[in-house]
PDB file of C-alpha atoms (C1' of nucleotides) in Angstrom:
ATOM      1  CA  MET B   1      33.483  13.575 -11.703  1.00  0.00           C
ATOM      2  CA  THR B   2      34.251  16.892 -10.021  1.00  0.00           C
ATOM      3  CA  GLU B   3      36.610  19.674 -11.153  1.00  0.00           C
ATOM      4  CA  VAL B   4      39.200  19.806  -8.196  1.00  0.00           C
ATOM      5  CA  ARG B   5      41.002  22.864  -7.095  1.00  0.00           C
ATOM      6  CA  VAL B   6      44.343  23.050  -5.274  1.00  0.00           C
ATOM      7  CA  PRO B   7      43.810  23.814  -1.518  1.00  0.00           C
ATOM      8  CA  ALA B   8      44.700  27.463  -0.595  1.00  0.00           C
ATOM      9  CA  ASP B   9      47.354  25.996   1.968  1.00  0.00           C
ATOM     10  CA  TRP B  10      48.719  23.620  -0.338  1.00  0.00           C
ATOM     11  CA  PRO B  11      52.858  23.390  -0.325  1.00  0.00           C
ATOM     12  CA  ALA B  12      54.173  25.675  -2.625  1.00  0.00           C
ATOM     13  CA  SER B  13      57.923  25.084  -2.370  1.00  0.00           C
ATOM     14  CA  ALA B  14      59.883  21.738  -2.093  1.00  0.00           C
ATOM     15  CA  GLU B  15      60.920  22.865   1.537  1.00  0.00           C
ATOM     16  CA  ALA B  16      57.191  23.311   2.543  1.00  0.00           C
ATOM     17  CA  ALA B  17      56.382  19.905   1.029  1.00  0.00           C
ATOM     18  CA  ARG B  18      59.199  18.183   2.804  1.00  0.00           C
ATOM     19  CA  ALA B  19      58.267  19.927   6.119  1.00  0.00           C
ATOM     20  CA  GLU B  20      54.771  18.731   5.886  1.00  0.00           C
ATOM     21  CA  GLN B  21      56.172  15.083   5.336  1.00  0.00           C
ATOM     22  CA  ASP B  22      58.151  15.368   8.469  1.00  0.00           C
ATOM     23  CA  ARG B  23      55.001  16.568  10.358  1.00  0.00           C
ATOM     24  CA  LEU B  24      52.849  13.652   9.266  1.00  0.00           C
ATOM     25  CA  ARG B  25      55.482  10.831   9.362  1.00  0.00           C
ATOM     26  CA  PRO B  26      55.101  10.226  12.988  1.00  0.00           C
ATOM     27  CA  LEU B  27      51.564   9.580  12.399  1.00  0.00           C
ATOM     28  CA  VAL B  28      52.040   6.481  10.335  1.00  0.00           C
ATOM     29  CA  ASP B  29      50.866   3.115  11.933  1.00  0.00           C
ATOM     30  CA  VAL B  30      53.404   0.453  11.298  1.00  0.00           C
ATOM     31  CA  THR B  31      51.999  -1.827  13.673  1.00  0.00           C
ATOM     32  CA  GLY B  32      49.745  -3.641  11.375  1.00  0.00           C
ATOM     33  CA  PRO B  33      48.745  -6.338  10.519  1.00  0.00           C
ATOM     34  CA  GLY B  34      45.704  -4.940   8.665  1.00  0.00           C
ATOM     35  CA  PRO B  35      42.786  -6.912   7.191  1.00  0.00           C
ATOM     36  CA  ALA B  36      43.359 -10.585   6.644  1.00  0.00           C
ATOM     37  CA  ALA B  37      40.458 -11.194   4.302  1.00  0.00           C
ATOM     38  CA  PRO B  38      39.007  -7.731   3.154  1.00  0.00           C
ATOM     39  CA  ARG B  39      35.852  -7.816   1.071  1.00  0.00           C
ATOM     40  CA  LEU B  40      36.228  -4.222  -0.527  1.00  0.00           C
ATOM     41  CA  VAL B  41      39.660  -3.200  -1.717  1.00  0.00           C
ATOM     42  CA  ALA B  42      40.111   0.364  -3.515  1.00  0.00           C
ATOM     43  CA  GLY B  43      42.572   0.920  -6.412  1.00  0.00           C
ATOM     44  CA  LEU B  44      43.969   4.556  -7.085  1.00  0.00           C
ATOM     45  CA  ASP B  45      45.518   5.958 -10.019  1.00  0.00           C
ATOM     46  CA  VAL B  46      46.100   8.988 -12.068  1.00  0.00           C
ATOM     47  CA  ALA B  47      46.372   9.882 -15.804  1.00  0.00           C
ATOM     48  CA  TYR B  48      48.095  12.942 -17.361  1.00  0.00           C
ATOM     49  CA  ALA B  49      47.054  14.721 -20.597  1.00  0.00           C
ATOM     50  CA  GLU B  50      49.974  14.737 -23.259  1.00  0.00           C
ATOM     51  CA  SER B  51      50.232  18.616 -22.894  1.00  0.00           C
ATOM     52  CA  GLY B  52      50.539  20.496 -19.542  1.00  0.00           C
ATOM     53  CA  ASP B  53      49.493  19.444 -16.090  1.00  0.00           C
ATOM     54  CA  ARG B  54      45.743  18.359 -16.685  1.00  0.00           C
ATOM     55  CA  LEU B  55      44.933  15.090 -14.873  1.00  0.00           C
ATOM     56  CA  ALA B  56      42.238  12.607 -13.915  1.00  0.00           C
ATOM     57  CA  ALA B  57      42.241  10.666 -10.793  1.00  0.00           C
ATOM     58  CA  ALA B  58      40.103   7.623 -10.458  1.00  0.00           C
ATOM     59  CA  VAL B  59      39.353   5.425  -7.331  1.00  0.00           C
ATOM     60  CA  VAL B  60      37.700   2.191  -7.743  1.00  0.00           C
ATOM     61  CA  VAL B  61      36.291  -0.273  -5.345  1.00  0.00           C
ATOM     62  CA  LEU B  62      36.599  -4.128  -6.030  1.00  0.00           C
ATOM     63  CA  GLU B  63      35.084  -6.908  -4.221  1.00  0.00           C
ATOM     64  CA  THR B  64      37.787  -9.357  -3.568  1.00  0.00           C
ATOM     65  CA  SER B  65      35.741 -12.462  -4.317  1.00  0.00           C
ATOM     66  CA  GLY B  66      35.742 -12.092  -8.226  1.00  0.00           C
ATOM     67  CA  LEU B  67      37.769  -9.045  -8.286  1.00  0.00           C
ATOM     68  CA  THR B  68      34.756  -7.223  -9.758  1.00  0.00           C
ATOM     69  CA  VAL B  69      34.302  -3.414  -9.581  1.00  0.00           C
ATOM     70  CA  VAL B  70      31.469  -2.434  -7.354  1.00  0.00           C
ATOM     71  CA  ASP B  71      31.919   1.440  -7.332  1.00  0.00           C
ATOM     72  CA  ALA B  72      34.195   4.060  -8.702  1.00  0.00           C
ATOM     73  CA  ALA B  73      34.766   7.848  -8.659  1.00  0.00           C
ATOM     74  CA  VAL B  74      36.803  10.125 -10.808  1.00  0.00           C
ATOM     75  CA  ALA B  75      37.981  13.650 -10.358  1.00  0.00           C
ATOM     76  CA  VAL B  76      39.821  15.883 -12.837  1.00  0.00           C
ATOM     77  CA  GLY B  77      42.102  19.107 -12.486  1.00  0.00           C
ATOM     78  CA  ARG B  78      45.377  20.150 -12.652  1.00  0.00           C
ATOM     79  CA  ALA B  79      48.665  18.783 -10.898  1.00  0.00           C
ATOM     80  CA  ALA B  80      49.037  20.522  -7.665  1.00  0.00           C
ATOM     81  CA  PHE B  81      52.719  20.552  -7.406  1.00  0.00           C
ATOM     82  CA  GLY B  82      55.703  19.774  -9.787  1.00  0.00           C
ATOM     83  CA  TYR B  83      57.031  16.439 -10.229  1.00  0.00           C
ATOM     84  CA  VAL B  84      59.758  15.984  -7.803  1.00  0.00           C
ATOM     85  CA  PRO B  85      61.063  12.422  -6.981  1.00  0.00           C
ATOM     86  CA  GLY B  86      60.022  12.146  -3.120  1.00  0.00           C
ATOM     87  CA  LEU B  87      57.327  14.648  -3.401  1.00  0.00           C
ATOM     88  CA  PHE B  88      55.201  12.994  -5.897  1.00  0.00           C
ATOM     89  CA  ALA B  89      52.247  12.792  -3.636  1.00  0.00           C
ATOM     90  CA  PHE B  90      51.779  16.485  -3.661  1.00  0.00           C
ATOM     91  CA  ARG B  91      50.965  16.376  -7.376  1.00  0.00           C
ATOM     92  CA  GLU B  92      48.146  14.019  -7.114  1.00  0.00           C
ATOM     93  CA  LEU B  93      46.542  14.020  -3.560  1.00  0.00           C
ATOM     94  CA  PRO B  94      44.145  16.617  -3.985  1.00  0.00           C
ATOM     95  CA  ALA B  95      42.260  14.909  -6.820  1.00  0.00           C
ATOM     96  CA  LEU B  96      42.799  11.440  -5.120  1.00  0.00           C
ATOM     97  CA  LEU B  97      41.142  12.725  -1.972  1.00  0.00           C
ATOM     98  CA  ASP B  98      38.400  14.391  -3.988  1.00  0.00           C
ATOM     99  CA  ALA B  99      37.661  11.225  -5.684  1.00  0.00           C
ATOM    100  CA  LEU B 100      37.857   9.189  -2.456  1.00  0.00           C
ATOM    101  CA  ASP B 101      35.193  11.452  -0.806  1.00  0.00           C
ATOM    102  CA  ARG B 102      32.731  10.904  -3.475  1.00  0.00           C
ATOM    103  CA  LEU B 103      32.795   7.086  -3.055  1.00  0.00           C
ATOM    104  CA  THR B 104      29.778   5.451  -1.994  1.00  0.00           C
ATOM    105  CA  ALA B 105      31.437   1.885  -0.942  1.00  0.00           C
ATOM    106  CA  ALA B 106      33.725   1.754   2.041  1.00  0.00           C
ATOM    107  CA  PRO B 107      37.002  -0.129   0.951  1.00  0.00           C
ATOM    108  CA  GLU B 108      38.866  -1.777   3.795  1.00  0.00           C
ATOM    109  CA  LEU B 109      42.270  -1.142   1.988  1.00  0.00           C
ATOM    110  CA  LEU B 110      43.740   1.291  -0.416  1.00  0.00           C
ATOM    111  CA  VAL B 111      46.186   0.093  -3.036  1.00  0.00           C
ATOM    112  CA  CYS B 112      48.232   3.003  -4.198  1.00  0.00           C
ATOM    113  CA  ASP B 113      50.333   3.523  -7.277  1.00  0.00           C
ATOM    114  CA  GLY B 114      53.599   4.291  -5.872  1.00  0.00           C
ATOM    115  CA  HIS B 115      55.505   3.695  -2.730  1.00  0.00           C
ATOM    116  CA  GLY B 116      54.826   3.801   0.976  1.00  0.00           C
ATOM    117  CA  LEU B 117      57.631   3.467   3.242  1.00  0.00           C
ATOM    118  CA  ALA B 118      60.091   2.622   0.319  1.00  0.00           C
ATOM    119  CA  HIS B 119      60.842   6.326   0.213  1.00  0.00           C
ATOM    120  CA  PRO B 120      63.732   8.629   1.206  1.00  0.00           C
ATOM    121  CA  ARG B 121      61.813   9.854   4.126  1.00  0.00           C
ATOM    122  CA  ARG B 122      59.793   6.878   4.876  1.00  0.00           C
ATOM    123  CA  PHE B 123      56.716   8.816   3.534  1.00  0.00           C
ATOM    124  CA  GLY B 124      55.607   8.130   0.257  1.00  0.00           C
ATOM    125  CA  LEU B 125      52.169   8.546  -1.453  1.00  0.00           C
ATOM    126  CA  ALA B 126      50.851   5.411   0.238  1.00  0.00           C
ATOM    127  CA  CYS B 127      51.623   6.667   3.610  1.00  0.00           C
ATOM    128  CA  HIS B 128      50.242   9.982   3.034  1.00  0.00           C
ATOM    129  CA  LEU B 129      47.061   8.699   1.603  1.00  0.00           C
ATOM    130  CA  GLY B 130      46.842   6.230   4.687  1.00  0.00           C
ATOM    131  CA  VAL B 131      47.437   8.977   7.302  1.00  0.00           C
ATOM    132  CA  LEU B 132      45.101  11.559   5.757  1.00  0.00           C
ATOM    133  CA  THR B 133      42.235   8.847   5.346  1.00  0.00           C
ATOM    134  CA  GLY B 134      42.877   6.706   8.448  1.00  0.00           C
ATOM    135  CA  LEU B 135      42.469   3.519   6.204  1.00  0.00           C
ATOM    136  CA  PRO B 136      44.959   0.776   5.781  1.00  0.00           C
ATOM    137  CA  ALA B 137      47.099   1.264   2.724  1.00  0.00           C
ATOM    138  CA  VAL B 138      49.898  -0.293   0.700  1.00  0.00           C
ATOM    139  CA  GLY B 139      51.999   1.042  -2.019  1.00  0.00           C
ATOM    140  CA  VAL B 140      52.729  -0.959  -5.161  1.00  0.00           C
ATOM    141  CA  GLY B 141      55.413   0.623  -7.399  1.00  0.00           C
ATOM    142  CA  LYS B 142      56.498  -0.539 -10.929  1.00  0.00           C
ATOM    143  CA  THR B 143      60.059   0.916 -10.595  1.00  0.00           C
ATOM    144  CA  PRO B 144      62.073   1.545  -7.393  1.00  0.00           C
ATOM    145  CA  LEU B 145      62.755   4.839  -5.719  1.00  0.00           C
ATOM    146  CA  VAL B 146      65.082   3.750  -3.100  1.00  0.00           C
ATOM    147  CA  GLY B 147      66.768   0.511  -1.772  1.00  0.00           C
ATOM    148  CA  THR B 148      68.656  -2.459  -2.919  1.00  0.00           C
ATOM    149  CA  TRP B 149      67.543  -6.042  -3.548  1.00  0.00           C
ATOM    150  CA  ASP B 150      68.453  -9.186  -4.833  1.00  0.00           C
ATOM    151  CA  PRO B 151      66.436 -10.621  -7.764  1.00  0.00           C
ATOM    152  CA  PRO B 152      63.415 -12.793  -6.465  1.00  0.00           C
ATOM    153  CA  ALA B 153      63.215 -16.356  -7.736  1.00  0.00           C
ATOM    154  CA  PRO B 154      61.498 -16.527 -11.130  1.00  0.00           C
ATOM    155  CA  ARG B 155      58.265 -18.090 -10.018  1.00  0.00           C
ATOM    156  CA  ARG B 156      55.095 -16.004  -9.000  1.00  0.00           C
ATOM    157  CA  GLY B 157      54.805 -15.466  -5.268  1.00  0.00           C
ATOM    158  CA  SER B 158      58.704 -15.135  -4.911  1.00  0.00           C
ATOM    159  CA  TRP B 159      59.954 -12.086  -3.256  1.00  0.00           C
ATOM    160  CA  SER B 160      63.194 -10.538  -1.792  1.00  0.00           C
ATOM    161  CA  ASP B 161      63.730  -7.840   0.619  1.00  0.00           C
ATOM    162  CA  LEU B 162      63.978  -4.267  -0.331  1.00  0.00           C
ATOM    163  CA  ARG B 163      66.569  -2.617   1.879  1.00  0.00           C
ATOM    164  CA  ASP B 164      67.542   0.937   2.306  1.00  0.00           C
ATOM    165  CA  GLY B 165      70.535   1.196   4.728  1.00  0.00           C
ATOM    166  CA  THR B 166      69.743  -0.849   7.832  1.00  0.00           C
ATOM    167  CA  ASP B 167      66.014  -0.756   7.091  1.00  0.00           C
ATOM    168  CA  THR B 168      63.695  -3.161   5.425  1.00  0.00           C
ATOM    169  CA  VAL B 169      61.435  -0.773   3.317  1.00  0.00           C
ATOM    170  CA  GLY B 170      59.433  -3.040   1.255  1.00  0.00           C
ATOM    171  CA  ARG B 171      59.572  -6.331  -0.998  1.00  0.00           C
ATOM    172  CA  VAL B 172      60.324  -7.071  -4.354  1.00  0.00           C
ATOM    173  CA  LEU B 173      57.517  -9.284  -5.367  1.00  0.00           C
ATOM    174  CA  ARG B 174      57.155 -11.539  -8.449  1.00  0.00           C
ATOM    175  CA  THR B 175      53.404 -11.495  -9.370  1.00  0.00           C
ATOM    176  CA  ARG B 176      53.826 -13.469 -12.623  1.00  0.00           C
ATOM    177  CA  ASP B 177      56.174 -16.361 -13.563  1.00  0.00           C
ATOM    178  CA  GLY B 178      59.454 -14.908 -15.272  1.00  0.00           C
ATOM    179  CA  VAL B 179      58.039 -11.261 -15.546  1.00  0.00           C
ATOM    180  CA  LYS B 180      59.492  -8.163 -13.959  1.00  0.00           C
ATOM    181  CA  PRO B 181      58.771  -7.936 -10.276  1.00  0.00           C
ATOM    182  CA  VAL B 182      56.742  -4.994  -8.435  1.00  0.00           C
ATOM    183  CA  PHE B 183      57.794  -2.944  -5.336  1.00  0.00           C
ATOM    184  CA  VAL B 184      55.461  -3.464  -2.422  1.00  0.00           C
ATOM    185  CA  SER B 185      55.643  -1.368   0.772  1.00  0.00           C
ATOM    186  CA  VAL B 186      53.458  -0.706   3.812  1.00  0.00           C
ATOM    187  CA  GLY B 187      51.597   2.566   3.587  1.00  0.00           C
ATOM    188  CA  HIS B 188      49.686   2.678   6.832  1.00  0.00           C
ATOM    189  CA  ARG B 189      48.040   0.135   9.337  1.00  0.00           C
ATOM    190  CA  MET B 190      49.486  -2.876   7.320  1.00  0.00           C
ATOM    191  CA  SER B 191      52.135  -5.373   8.015  1.00  0.00           C
ATOM    192  CA  LEU B 192      54.640  -6.221   5.361  1.00  0.00           C
ATOM    193  CA  ASP B 193      53.558  -9.791   5.167  1.00  0.00           C
ATOM    194  CA  ASN B 194      49.938  -8.831   4.789  1.00  0.00           C
ATOM    195  CA  ALA B 195      50.634  -6.193   2.232  1.00  0.00           C
ATOM    196  CA  THR B 196      52.450  -8.795   0.107  1.00  0.00           C
ATOM    197  CA  ALA B 197      49.673 -11.207   0.423  1.00  0.00           C
ATOM    198  CA  GLN B 198      47.191  -8.822  -0.368  1.00  0.00           C
ATOM    199  CA  VAL B 199      48.950  -7.674  -3.497  1.00  0.00           C
ATOM    200  CA  LEU B 200      49.498 -11.159  -4.794  1.00  0.00           C
ATOM    201  CA  ALA B 201      46.008 -12.002  -4.306  1.00  0.00           C
ATOM    202  CA  LEU B 202      44.948  -8.878  -6.450  1.00  0.00           C
ATOM    203  CA  SER B 203      47.239 -10.066  -9.085  1.00  0.00           C
ATOM    204  CA  PRO B 204      46.205 -13.474 -10.355  1.00  0.00           C
ATOM    205  CA  ASN B 205      46.566 -12.871 -14.069  1.00  0.00           C
ATOM    206  CA  PHE B 206      48.864  -9.738 -14.776  1.00  0.00           C
ATOM    207  CA  ARG B 207      51.951  -8.089 -13.142  1.00  0.00           C
ATOM    208  CA  LEU B 208      49.876  -5.296 -11.767  1.00  0.00           C
ATOM    209  CA  PRO B 209      47.076  -5.819  -9.267  1.00  0.00           C
ATOM    210  CA  GLU B 210      43.605  -5.630 -10.705  1.00  0.00           C
ATOM    211  CA  THR B 211      42.701  -2.603  -8.458  1.00  0.00           C
ATOM    212  CA  THR B 212      45.548  -0.627 -10.193  1.00  0.00           C
ATOM    213  CA  ARG B 213      44.554  -1.871 -13.582  1.00  0.00           C
ATOM    214  CA  ALA B 214      40.884  -1.034 -13.171  1.00  0.00           C
ATOM    215  CA  ALA B 215      41.660   2.533 -11.734  1.00  0.00           C
ATOM    216  CA  ASP B 216      44.114   3.078 -14.680  1.00  0.00           C
ATOM    217  CA  ARG B 217      41.335   2.489 -17.269  1.00  0.00           C
ATOM    218  CA  ARG B 218      39.046   4.591 -15.339  1.00  0.00           C
ATOM    219  CA  CYS B 219      41.216   7.786 -15.405  1.00  0.00           C
ATOM    220  CA  ARG B 220      42.320   7.203 -18.778  1.00  0.00           C
ATOM    221  CA  GLU B 221      38.891   7.104 -20.229  1.00  0.00           C
ATOM    222  CA  ALA B 222      37.884  10.019 -18.058  1.00  0.00           C
ATOM    223  CA  LEU B 223      40.708  12.172 -19.540  1.00  0.00           C
ATOM    224  CA  ALA B 224      39.782  11.010 -22.983  1.00  0.00           C
ATOM    225  CA  GLY B 225      36.306  12.261 -22.301  1.00  0.00           C
ATOM    226  CA  GLN B 226      37.357  15.587 -20.886  1.00  0.00           C
ATOM    227  CA  LEU B 227      39.593  16.537 -23.741  1.00  0.00           C
ATOM    228  CA  GLY B 228      40.273  14.566 -27.037  1.00  0.00           C
TER     229      GLY B 228
ATOM    230  C1'  DG H   1      81.250  17.047  -7.975  1.00  0.00           C
ATOM    231  C1'  DC H   2      78.357  13.156 -10.286  1.00  0.00           C
ATOM    232  C1'  DG H   3      74.425  10.343 -11.280  1.00  0.00           C
ATOM    233  C1'  DA H   4      69.865   8.436  -9.829  1.00  0.00           C
ATOM    234  C1'  DC H   5      65.325   9.870  -9.108  1.00  0.00           C
ATOM    235  C1'  DA H   6      57.653   6.851  -7.343  1.00  0.00           C
ATOM    236  C1'  DG H   7      54.187   8.933 -11.485  1.00  0.00           C
TER     237       DG H   7
ATOM    238  C1'  DA F   1      53.370  10.059 -16.677  1.00  0.00           C
ATOM    239  C1'  DT F   2      53.308  10.622 -22.042  1.00  0.00           C
ATOM    240  C1'  DC F   3      55.186  10.142 -27.235  1.00  0.00           C
ATOM    241  C1'  DT F   4      55.307   5.511 -29.916  1.00  0.00           C
ATOM    242  C1'  DT F   5      56.306   0.154 -34.668  1.00  0.00           C
ATOM    243  C1'  DG F   6      57.166  -3.805 -34.821  1.00  0.00           C
ATOM    244  C1'  DT F   7      58.069  -8.004 -32.819  1.00  0.00           C
ATOM    245  C1'  DC F   8      58.687 -12.279 -29.988  1.00  0.00           C
ATOM    246  C1'  DG F   9      56.135 -15.626 -27.363  1.00  0.00           C
ATOM    247  C1'  DC F  10      52.097 -17.992 -25.000  1.00  0.00           C
TER     248       DC F  10
END
DNA sequence: GCGACAG
DNA sequence: ATCTTGTCGC
């Protein structure tokens, strides 16, 4: 667990951050299809301290057969940007990348807590992380950022398109019978079909993928150890 | 102009 | 994200 510092050249304004997204957006690989049966999958999440912008970022690697954690890394630091919907990635990226660098196992897929293409400029956190690492990535959001959709059928596995204008930017996926669905979108080097299949496979018992749940636990306890 | 707005 | 009690349901 390291103390992360914000890069000297990190965007300081919303305008600079949007320009960076526009610069990287063409580098997103949307041709997929991504790994059909990955053995190692990573989950990423960040927790914030009640006061201020102190945060802890966790990356966990799970073995898909059994969904057990085989590796994990945590980094603590401060939010690298203010919270602005659409520029959310600039807050957590430095800490998440630091944690990723300290991993021993090599994940074949990144499952991010936030959106990928389901973003105003089609470049959410999952796309950003995918492009910077070169790894296949998917975004799983608990609430929508953009788009409209019809409610998917009540059974686990049902889904409906998430559309923004004329684009299909993701899927609204039911991971548990009768429970509020999650928003799945492509981040990098993945097809929407495969992204949906992987997220469903990673969520056998709860609404959120086990990758996200494991990462959430790690960063929360890291924060507790750092402060309270 | 007004409301919405990942975590 | 985080602050938060009880409550309904499997």
